[in-house]
Amino acid sequence: MSLLDRTRAVLPSWLAIYYEDPIEIERGEGRRVWDSQGNAYLDFFGGILTTMTAHALPEVTKAVSEQAGRIIHSSTLYLNRPMVELAEQIATVSAIPDAKVFLTTSGTEANDTALLLASSLRRSNQILALRNSYHGRSFSTIAITGNRSWSPTSLSPFQTYYVHGGQQYRSPFAGLPDGEFIAACVADLREVLDQAGGDVAALIAEPIQGVGGFTSGPDGLLGAFAEVLREKGILWISDEVQTGWGRTGEHFWGWQAHGATPDLVTFAKGVGNGLSMGGVIAPAAIMDSLGANSISTFGGSPLTSAGALANLRYLLDHRLQDNAARQGPILFEGLRAIDSPHVGDVRGKGLMIGVELVRDGDPAPDIANMVLEGAKRRGVLIGKGGLHGNALRIAPPLSLTRAEAEEGLAALVAAIEEVP
């Protein structure tokens, strides 16, 4: 029985698996991975933006190995030096005043925690979210996800209101100059708040929507939202699970492009470089506001904290944010130069690039699948997303070299141009 057959026999049918002939990734090094047949690929998706720096990064491998030789697990009931050192480093780079950090095992759990803090502090279960958003797969985060492809139930612990601004290409405000687009979205926000009534707890927003297809509103939009929110005491949660740690090149956090500071920041994925790590950053007044006991069994474990700390230090020491700013334009310029009627939009920032594929202007998920397969045949792994599944998601590790960027770009251009 093949590994695919065994997978289908024991794992849920709703677990998506890429490719007509799925691959088993056996090992990785740098920006490349190898499958069980010995085929090498440039990894331009990083396990869904999770292998942030590089595969088999020696600094991370060493830190994990040394920590595993001492102790792997203890829980938050005991003092945990790696967890404290990681939290100190994250607080330092957070740009959040009087920051405290709570570590979790995933972005879903981080967003759960942020929602718990906001709804508890505000005594409200009303949440604002952006259309086309994605915030996790738990019951509470599905309830605030604005992308129907990822919301299998209408049951919800929250009363959720969705506002415009998550994307421009297919927005009813598409074509407006940025200032007018922002004004229209702010007017929409005010109207939604008028309809909601009561005390809304928080707005949660991804600066660049990940699963949504790397879409976003203009810079400054979330800052304009924040002015309205603060008039009413509503908290702003910035979901940085995919945009954090310098991936956008221009800023360390996605929210920094918007001219205001969020009340809570959630993170995950890249900080662990493959280890199960996430968390929440908030000022002490918010973080300490829970009126009940709580612990974490696995969040901030010594093993994952040691690996994540080594990874974060490597990213800072090697100025990988600057590298994202250098290599990203190579991909953007090459993709925008493609002469194909199927490329509707190329968007994103740094090493977080989305390509919307269309047929006569309409979403074309079948073309996205063709390009996904074509890139794989040429030795490049990418992702896809968007409401209609027609957007390519390109997000290499932040240590990408110029030669690798050019190699990957050539494969992507060929895969797109071969589509009839």
Short mmCIF file of C-alpha atoms in Angstrom, two decimals:
data_model
loop_
_atom_site.label_atom_id
_atom_site.label_comp_id
_atom_site.label_asym_id
_atom_site.label_seq_id
_atom_site.Cartn_x
_atom_site.Cartn_y
_atom_site.Cartn_z
CA MET A 1 0.00 0.00 0.00
CA SER A 2 1.39 3.40 -0.96
CA LEU A 3 2.00 6.13 1.60
CA LEU A 4 -0.85 8.11 -0.01
CA ASP A 5 -3.24 5.18 0.43
CA ARG A 6 -2.13 4.75 4.03
CA THR A 7 -2.62 8.49 4.59
CA ARG A 8 -6.15 8.41 3.21
CA ALA A 9 -6.97 5.32 5.27
CA VAL A 10 -6.13 6.77 8.68
CA LEU A 11 -6.25 10.58 8.35
CA PRO A 12 -9.31 12.79 7.71
CA SER A 13 -10.53 13.14 4.14
CA TRP A 14 -10.61 16.94 4.55
CA LEU A 15 -6.83 17.20 4.88
CA ALA A 16 -5.74 18.77 1.60
CA ILE A 17 -2.66 17.30 -0.10
CA TYR A 18 -0.90 19.06 -2.98
CA TYR A 19 -0.24 17.61 -6.43
CA GLU A 20 -1.72 14.89 -8.63
CA ASP A 21 1.24 12.76 -7.56
CA PRO A 22 1.87 13.87 -3.95
CA ILE A 23 5.44 13.97 -2.69
CA GLU A 24 6.97 12.92 0.61
CA ILE A 25 9.56 15.47 1.70
CA GLU A 26 12.36 13.56 3.43
CA ARG A 27 15.00 16.18 4.13
CA GLY A 28 15.94 19.78 3.60
CA GLU A 29 18.97 22.03 3.64
CA GLY A 30 19.06 25.77 3.12
CA ARG A 31 16.31 26.70 0.68
CA ARG A 32 16.02 23.22 -0.86
CA VAL A 33 14.19 20.02 0.02
CA TRP A 34 14.41 16.47 -1.32
CA ASP A 35 11.57 14.00 -1.74
CA SER A 36 11.66 10.26 -1.09
CA GLN A 37 12.56 9.65 -4.74
CA GLY A 38 15.64 11.84 -4.48
CA ASN A 39 14.21 14.78 -6.44
CA ALA A 40 15.38 18.21 -5.30
CA TYR A 41 13.16 21.29 -5.13
CA LEU A 42 13.61 24.95 -4.34
CA ASP A 43 11.21 25.51 -1.45
CA PHE A 44 9.24 28.68 -2.17
CA PHE A 45 6.52 27.96 0.40
CA GLY A 46 8.47 26.92 3.52
CA GLY A 47 5.85 24.57 4.97
CA ILE A 48 3.27 27.39 4.74
CA LEU A 49 5.68 30.23 5.63
CA THR A 50 7.03 28.28 8.61
CA THR A 51 10.60 27.44 7.59
CA MET A 52 11.46 31.10 7.88
CA THR A 53 15.26 31.16 7.83
CA ALA A 54 16.48 27.89 6.28
CA HIS A 55 16.04 24.14 6.41
CA ALA A 56 18.37 22.34 8.81
CA LEU A 57 19.77 25.63 10.08
CA PRO A 58 22.82 24.53 12.10
CA GLU A 59 22.20 27.06 14.88
CA VAL A 60 18.67 25.77 15.44
CA THR A 61 19.65 22.12 15.14
CA LYS A 62 22.42 22.62 17.70
CA ALA A 63 20.15 24.45 20.15
CA VAL A 64 17.42 21.79 19.91
CA SER A 65 19.89 18.93 20.26
CA GLU A 66 21.59 20.44 23.30
CA GLN A 67 18.26 21.23 24.97
CA ALA A 68 16.89 17.73 24.23
CA GLY A 69 19.93 16.31 25.96
CA ARG A 70 19.02 18.23 29.12
CA ILE A 71 15.22 18.25 29.36
CA ILE A 72 12.49 18.36 26.72
CA HIS A 73 9.44 19.28 28.75
CA SER A 74 8.44 20.79 32.08
CA SER A 75 5.27 23.01 31.55
CA THR A 76 4.73 26.57 32.77
CA LEU A 77 4.30 25.37 36.37
CA TYR A 78 8.07 25.54 36.71
CA LEU A 79 10.64 28.20 35.93
CA ASN A 80 11.80 27.80 32.34
CA ARG A 81 14.94 29.67 31.30
CA PRO A 82 14.63 29.15 27.51
CA MET A 83 11.01 30.36 27.59
CA VAL A 84 11.95 33.50 29.55
CA GLU A 85 14.92 34.25 27.30
CA LEU A 86 12.77 33.87 24.19
CA ALA A 87 10.00 36.04 25.65
CA GLU A 88 12.57 38.70 26.56
CA GLN A 89 13.91 38.71 23.00
CA ILE A 90 10.42 38.90 21.49
CA ALA A 91 9.41 41.73 23.86
CA THR A 92 12.55 43.63 22.84
CA VAL A 93 11.74 43.45 19.11
CA SER A 94 7.97 43.78 19.52
CA ALA A 95 7.68 47.59 19.44
CA ILE A 96 4.79 47.12 21.90
CA PRO A 97 5.05 49.32 25.04
CA ASP A 98 5.48 47.50 28.38
CA ALA A 99 5.26 44.23 26.48
CA LYS A 100 4.50 40.84 27.98
CA VAL A 101 4.53 37.61 25.97
CA PHE A 102 2.48 34.42 26.27
CA LEU A 103 3.81 31.49 24.25
CA THR A 104 1.57 28.91 22.58
CA THR A 105 1.98 25.97 20.22
CA SER A 106 0.38 27.50 17.09
CA GLY A 107 -1.08 30.59 15.46
CA THR A 108 -4.57 29.24 16.02
CA GLU A 109 -3.93 29.01 19.75
CA ALA A 110 -2.32 32.46 19.74
CA ASN A 111 -5.42 33.98 18.14
CA ASP A 112 -7.62 32.05 20.58
CA THR A 113 -5.68 33.65 23.43
CA ALA A 114 -5.93 37.15 21.97
CA LEU A 115 -9.68 36.72 21.53
CA LEU A 116 -9.96 35.49 25.13
CA LEU A 117 -8.05 38.53 26.41
CA ALA A 118 -10.05 41.01 24.35
CA SER A 119 -13.49 39.57 25.00
CA SER A 120 -12.78 39.16 28.71
CA LEU A 121 -11.42 42.68 29.12
CA ARG A 122 -14.20 44.28 27.09
CA ARG A 123 -16.96 42.02 28.48
CA SER A 124 -18.20 41.41 24.94
CA ASN A 125 -18.32 38.59 22.41
CA GLN A 126 -18.64 40.96 19.44
CA ILE A 127 -15.67 40.80 17.06
CA LEU A 128 -14.82 42.72 13.91
CA ALA A 129 -12.87 40.90 11.20
CA LEU A 130 -11.93 41.54 7.60
CA ARG A 131 -13.63 39.85 4.70
CA ASN A 132 -11.49 37.13 3.08
CA SER A 133 -9.57 36.63 6.35
CA TYR A 134 -8.25 33.45 7.96
CA HIS A 135 -7.25 33.15 11.62
CA GLY A 136 -7.05 29.41 12.41
CA ARG A 137 -8.92 26.14 12.55
CA SER A 138 -10.28 26.05 16.12
CA PHE A 139 -13.95 26.63 16.87
CA SER A 140 -13.37 30.24 17.94
CA THR A 141 -11.01 31.20 15.10
CA ILE A 142 -13.19 29.60 12.43
CA ALA A 143 -15.96 31.79 13.84
CA ILE A 144 -14.08 34.95 12.89
CA THR A 145 -12.66 33.72 9.57
CA GLY A 146 -14.06 35.67 6.63
CA ASN A 147 -13.25 33.10 3.93
CA ARG A 148 -16.04 30.58 3.42
CA SER A 149 -13.64 27.93 2.11
CA TRP A 150 -12.22 27.61 5.63
CA SER A 151 -15.41 27.92 7.70
CA PRO A 152 -17.15 24.53 7.88
CA THR A 153 -19.75 25.58 10.45
CA SER A 154 -21.99 28.58 11.03
CA LEU A 155 -22.07 27.92 14.78
CA SER A 156 -20.04 30.48 16.69
CA PRO A 157 -19.05 31.63 20.18
CA PHE A 158 -18.80 35.17 18.76
CA GLN A 159 -21.03 37.64 17.03
CA THR A 160 -18.78 38.52 14.14
CA TYR A 161 -19.08 41.51 11.81
CA TYR A 162 -17.03 41.63 8.61
CA VAL A 163 -15.68 44.85 7.16
CA HIS A 164 -14.07 45.77 3.84
CA GLY A 165 -10.35 46.37 3.44
CA GLY A 166 -8.67 42.98 3.27
CA GLN A 167 -8.03 43.21 -0.44
CA GLN A 168 -8.20 45.66 -3.30
CA TYR A 169 -8.20 43.59 -6.50
CA ARG A 170 -11.76 42.24 -6.12
CA SER A 171 -13.07 44.86 -3.71
CA PRO A 172 -16.21 46.89 -4.53
CA PHE A 173 -13.84 49.84 -4.04
CA ALA A 174 -11.31 48.50 -6.57
CA GLY A 175 -9.85 51.19 -8.77
CA LEU A 176 -10.08 53.95 -6.21
CA PRO A 177 -6.88 55.81 -5.32
CA ASP A 178 -5.46 54.61 -1.99
CA GLY A 179 -6.75 57.60 -0.02
CA GLU A 180 -10.26 57.22 -1.35
CA PHE A 181 -10.13 53.45 -0.81
CA ILE A 182 -9.19 53.99 2.84
CA ALA A 183 -11.94 56.58 3.28
CA ALA A 184 -14.52 54.18 1.81
CA CYS A 185 -13.40 51.36 4.11
CA VAL A 186 -13.48 53.64 7.17
CA ALA A 187 -17.01 54.70 6.24
CA ASP A 188 -17.95 51.02 5.97
CA LEU A 189 -16.40 50.35 9.39
CA ARG A 190 -18.40 53.16 10.97
CA GLU A 191 -21.60 51.87 9.40
CA VAL A 192 -20.94 48.34 10.66
CA LEU A 193 -20.27 49.67 14.16
CA ASP A 194 -23.55 51.60 14.04
CA GLN A 195 -25.37 48.41 13.12
CA ALA A 196 -23.57 46.31 15.72
CA GLY A 197 -24.45 48.48 18.69
CA GLY A 198 -23.15 47.57 22.13
CA ASP A 199 -19.49 47.29 23.01
CA VAL A 200 -17.46 45.51 20.34
CA ALA A 201 -14.46 43.76 21.87
CA ALA A 202 -11.87 43.91 19.10
CA LEU A 203 -10.95 44.07 15.45
CA ILE A 204 -8.64 41.27 14.34
CA ALA A 205 -6.81 41.79 11.05
CA GLU A 206 -3.91 40.34 9.08
CA PRO A 207 -1.79 43.15 7.58
CA ILE A 208 -1.45 40.88 4.54
CA GLN A 209 -4.00 38.07 4.34
CA GLY A 210 -2.21 34.75 4.06
CA VAL A 211 -4.71 32.04 3.17
CA GLY A 212 -6.70 34.80 1.45
CA GLY A 213 -4.05 34.89 -1.28
CA PHE A 214 -1.56 37.47 0.04
CA THR A 215 -4.08 40.28 -0.33
CA SER A 216 -4.17 43.57 1.57
CA GLY A 217 -5.53 47.07 1.64
CA PRO A 218 -3.28 50.11 1.21
CA ASP A 219 -0.67 51.09 3.77
CA GLY A 220 -2.29 53.24 6.42
CA LEU A 221 -5.67 51.50 6.30
CA LEU A 222 -5.37 49.71 9.65
CA GLY A 223 -4.09 52.91 11.24
CA ALA A 224 -7.19 54.72 9.98
CA PHE A 225 -9.29 51.91 11.43
CA ALA A 226 -7.43 52.27 14.74
CA GLU A 227 -8.50 55.91 15.06
CA VAL A 228 -12.15 54.85 14.85
CA LEU A 229 -11.65 51.90 17.20
CA ARG A 230 -10.01 54.01 19.89
CA GLU A 231 -12.87 56.47 19.87
CA LYS A 232 -14.96 53.58 21.17
CA GLY A 233 -12.38 51.72 23.28
CA ILE A 234 -12.27 48.78 20.87
CA LEU A 235 -9.03 46.77 20.83
CA TRP A 236 -7.00 46.08 17.68
CA ILE A 237 -5.42 42.62 17.29
CA SER A 238 -2.79 42.38 14.56
CA ASP A 239 -2.50 38.79 13.31
CA GLU A 240 1.18 38.58 12.36
CA VAL A 241 1.32 34.80 12.01
CA GLN A 242 2.46 35.15 8.39
CA THR A 243 3.64 38.77 8.13
CA GLY A 244 5.91 38.99 11.16
CA TRP A 245 9.70 38.79 11.63
CA GLY A 246 10.68 40.94 8.64
CA ARG A 247 9.09 38.91 5.84
CA THR A 248 7.66 42.04 4.21
CA GLY A 249 11.15 43.52 3.95
CA GLU A 250 10.17 47.10 4.69
CA HIS A 251 9.17 46.49 8.33
CA PHE A 252 9.71 43.88 11.04
CA TRP A 253 5.94 43.65 11.63
CA GLY A 254 3.18 44.09 9.08
CA TRP A 255 1.33 46.55 11.29
CA GLN A 256 4.23 49.00 11.13
CA ALA A 257 3.15 50.04 7.62
CA HIS A 258 -0.07 51.51 9.01
CA GLY A 259 1.01 54.38 11.27
CA ALA A 260 -0.49 53.12 14.53
CA THR A 261 0.32 50.49 17.17
CA PRO A 262 -2.02 47.55 17.84
CA ASP A 263 -3.18 46.56 21.30
CA LEU A 264 -2.29 42.89 20.81
CA VAL A 265 -0.04 41.10 18.34
CA THR A 266 -0.23 37.39 17.56
CA PHE A 267 2.59 35.41 15.96
CA ALA A 268 3.59 31.83 15.10
CA LYS A 269 4.95 29.89 12.11
CA GLY A 270 8.31 31.41 11.18
CA VAL A 271 9.63 32.13 14.65
CA GLY A 272 9.98 28.40 15.34
CA ASN A 273 11.42 27.62 11.89
CA GLY A 274 9.35 24.42 11.91
CA LEU A 275 9.02 23.94 15.65
CA SER A 276 5.48 24.30 17.07
CA MET A 277 5.64 27.84 18.38
CA GLY A 278 3.24 30.78 18.57
CA GLY A 279 2.26 33.49 20.98
CA VAL A 280 0.66 36.78 21.92
CA ILE A 281 2.31 40.11 22.71
CA ALA A 282 0.38 42.74 24.68
CA PRO A 283 1.01 45.52 27.18
CA ALA A 284 1.01 44.26 30.77
CA ALA A 285 -2.31 45.98 31.49
CA ILE A 286 -3.98 43.78 28.85
CA MET A 287 -1.96 40.60 29.30
CA ASP A 288 -2.46 40.55 33.07
CA SER A 289 -6.19 41.26 32.88
CA LEU A 290 -7.50 37.69 33.03
CA GLY A 291 -9.35 37.00 36.25
CA ALA A 292 -8.73 33.25 36.39
CA ASN A 293 -5.85 30.83 36.69
CA SER A 294 -4.24 29.49 33.55
CA ILE A 295 -1.20 27.50 32.49
CA SER A 296 0.21 26.02 29.31
CA THR A 297 1.29 22.42 29.14
CA PHE A 298 3.19 22.67 25.85
CA GLY A 299 3.40 26.38 25.05
CA GLY A 300 6.93 27.68 25.49
CA SER A 301 8.41 24.25 26.15
CA PRO A 302 12.17 24.27 26.79
CA LEU A 303 12.81 22.48 23.50
CA THR A 304 10.78 24.73 21.21
CA SER A 305 11.84 27.88 23.04
CA ALA A 306 15.54 27.02 22.68
CA GLY A 307 15.12 26.38 18.95
CA ALA A 308 12.99 29.48 18.36
CA LEU A 309 15.44 31.69 20.25
CA ALA A 310 18.35 30.43 18.14
CA ASN A 311 16.30 31.01 15.01
CA LEU A 312 15.28 34.54 15.98
CA ARG A 313 18.84 35.47 16.91
CA TYR A 314 20.08 34.15 13.56
CA LEU A 315 17.46 36.21 11.72
CA LEU A 316 18.48 39.37 13.57
CA ASP A 317 22.23 38.77 13.40
CA HIS A 318 22.10 38.09 9.65
CA ARG A 319 19.70 40.95 8.88
CA LEU A 320 17.29 38.71 7.00
CA GLN A 321 14.67 41.45 6.86
CA ASP A 322 17.10 43.42 4.69
CA ASN A 323 17.63 40.34 2.54
CA ALA A 324 13.88 40.02 2.00
CA ALA A 325 13.86 43.64 0.82
CA ARG A 326 16.73 42.88 -1.62
CA GLN A 327 15.48 39.61 -3.11
CA GLY A 328 11.75 40.36 -3.21
CA PRO A 329 11.96 42.89 -6.08
CA ILE A 330 13.66 40.28 -8.29
CA LEU A 331 10.57 38.11 -8.04
CA PHE A 332 8.08 40.99 -8.23
CA GLU A 333 9.63 42.56 -11.31
CA GLY A 334 9.94 39.25 -13.11
CA LEU A 335 6.39 38.16 -12.34
CA ARG A 336 4.93 41.55 -13.29
CA ALA A 337 6.78 41.40 -16.61
CA ILE A 338 5.00 38.18 -17.65
CA ASP A 339 2.95 38.68 -20.81
CA SER A 340 0.01 36.41 -20.08
CA PRO A 341 -3.75 37.06 -20.08
CA HIS A 342 -3.96 34.76 -17.06
CA VAL A 343 -2.03 37.01 -14.65
CA GLY A 344 -4.64 39.30 -13.13
CA ASP A 345 -2.64 40.70 -10.22
CA VAL A 346 0.81 40.46 -8.64
CA ARG A 347 0.86 41.72 -5.06
CA GLY A 348 2.46 41.49 -1.65
CA LYS A 349 5.68 42.73 -0.10
CA GLY A 350 9.20 41.43 0.38
CA LEU A 351 9.24 37.63 0.21
CA MET A 352 5.46 37.33 0.49
CA ILE A 353 4.13 37.41 -3.07
CA GLY A 354 0.70 36.56 -4.46
CA VAL A 355 -0.21 36.02 -8.11
CA GLU A 356 -3.91 36.04 -8.99
CA LEU A 357 -4.67 33.80 -11.96
CA VAL A 358 -7.70 34.50 -14.10
CA ARG A 359 -9.52 33.55 -17.29
CA ASP A 360 -11.26 36.50 -18.94
CA GLY A 361 -10.98 38.31 -15.62
CA ASP A 362 -12.71 35.58 -13.61
CA PRO A 363 -10.96 33.49 -10.93
CA ALA A 364 -9.29 30.44 -12.50
CA PRO A 365 -8.43 27.83 -9.86
CA ASP A 366 -7.75 25.25 -12.58
CA ILE A 367 -4.97 27.46 -13.94
CA ALA A 368 -3.53 27.82 -10.43
CA ASN A 369 -3.42 24.03 -10.21
CA MET A 370 -1.69 23.81 -13.59
CA VAL A 371 0.94 26.33 -12.53
CA LEU A 372 1.43 24.55 -9.19
CA GLU A 373 2.12 21.32 -11.09
CA GLY A 374 4.27 23.07 -13.69
CA ALA A 375 6.44 24.67 -11.03
CA LYS A 376 6.87 21.32 -9.31
CA ARG A 377 8.00 19.70 -12.57
CA ARG A 378 10.61 22.43 -12.83
CA GLY A 379 11.79 21.87 -9.25
CA VAL A 380 10.00 24.65 -7.34
CA LEU A 381 7.39 24.23 -4.60
CA ILE A 382 4.84 27.02 -4.12
CA GLY A 383 1.45 27.34 -2.45
CA LYS A 384 -1.98 28.57 -3.44
CA GLY A 385 -4.88 30.30 -1.73
CA GLY A 386 -7.57 32.92 -2.10
CA LEU A 387 -11.32 32.65 -1.75
CA HIS A 388 -11.50 30.81 -5.08
CA GLY A 389 -8.19 28.93 -4.81
CA ASN A 390 -6.78 30.82 -7.79
CA ALA A 391 -3.91 32.75 -6.17
CA LEU A 392 -0.33 31.50 -6.10
CA ARG A 393 1.44 32.00 -2.77
CA ILE A 394 5.20 32.48 -3.05
CA ALA A 395 7.15 32.76 0.20
CA PRO A 396 10.74 31.44 0.22
CA PRO A 397 12.88 31.32 3.37
CA LEU A 398 14.27 34.74 4.20
CA SER A 399 17.88 33.64 3.56
CA LEU A 400 17.10 33.23 -0.17
CA THR A 401 20.05 34.11 -2.41
CA ARG A 402 19.89 36.15 -5.60
CA ALA A 403 20.82 33.10 -7.68
CA GLU A 404 18.02 31.08 -6.08
CA ALA A 405 15.54 33.92 -6.61
CA GLU A 406 16.44 34.04 -10.31
CA GLU A 407 16.29 30.24 -10.61
CA GLY A 408 12.88 30.08 -8.97
CA LEU A 409 11.58 33.00 -11.00
CA ALA A 410 12.57 31.32 -14.29
CA ALA A 411 10.64 28.19 -13.29
CA LEU A 412 7.57 30.18 -12.26
CA VAL A 413 7.56 32.26 -15.45
CA ALA A 414 7.83 29.11 -17.58
CA ALA A 415 5.04 27.40 -15.62
CA ILE A 416 2.70 30.38 -16.11
CA GLU A 417 3.58 30.98 -19.75
CA GLU A 418 2.95 27.37 -20.74
CA VAL A 419 -0.72 27.64 -19.76
CA PRO A 420 -2.75 27.90 -23.00
#
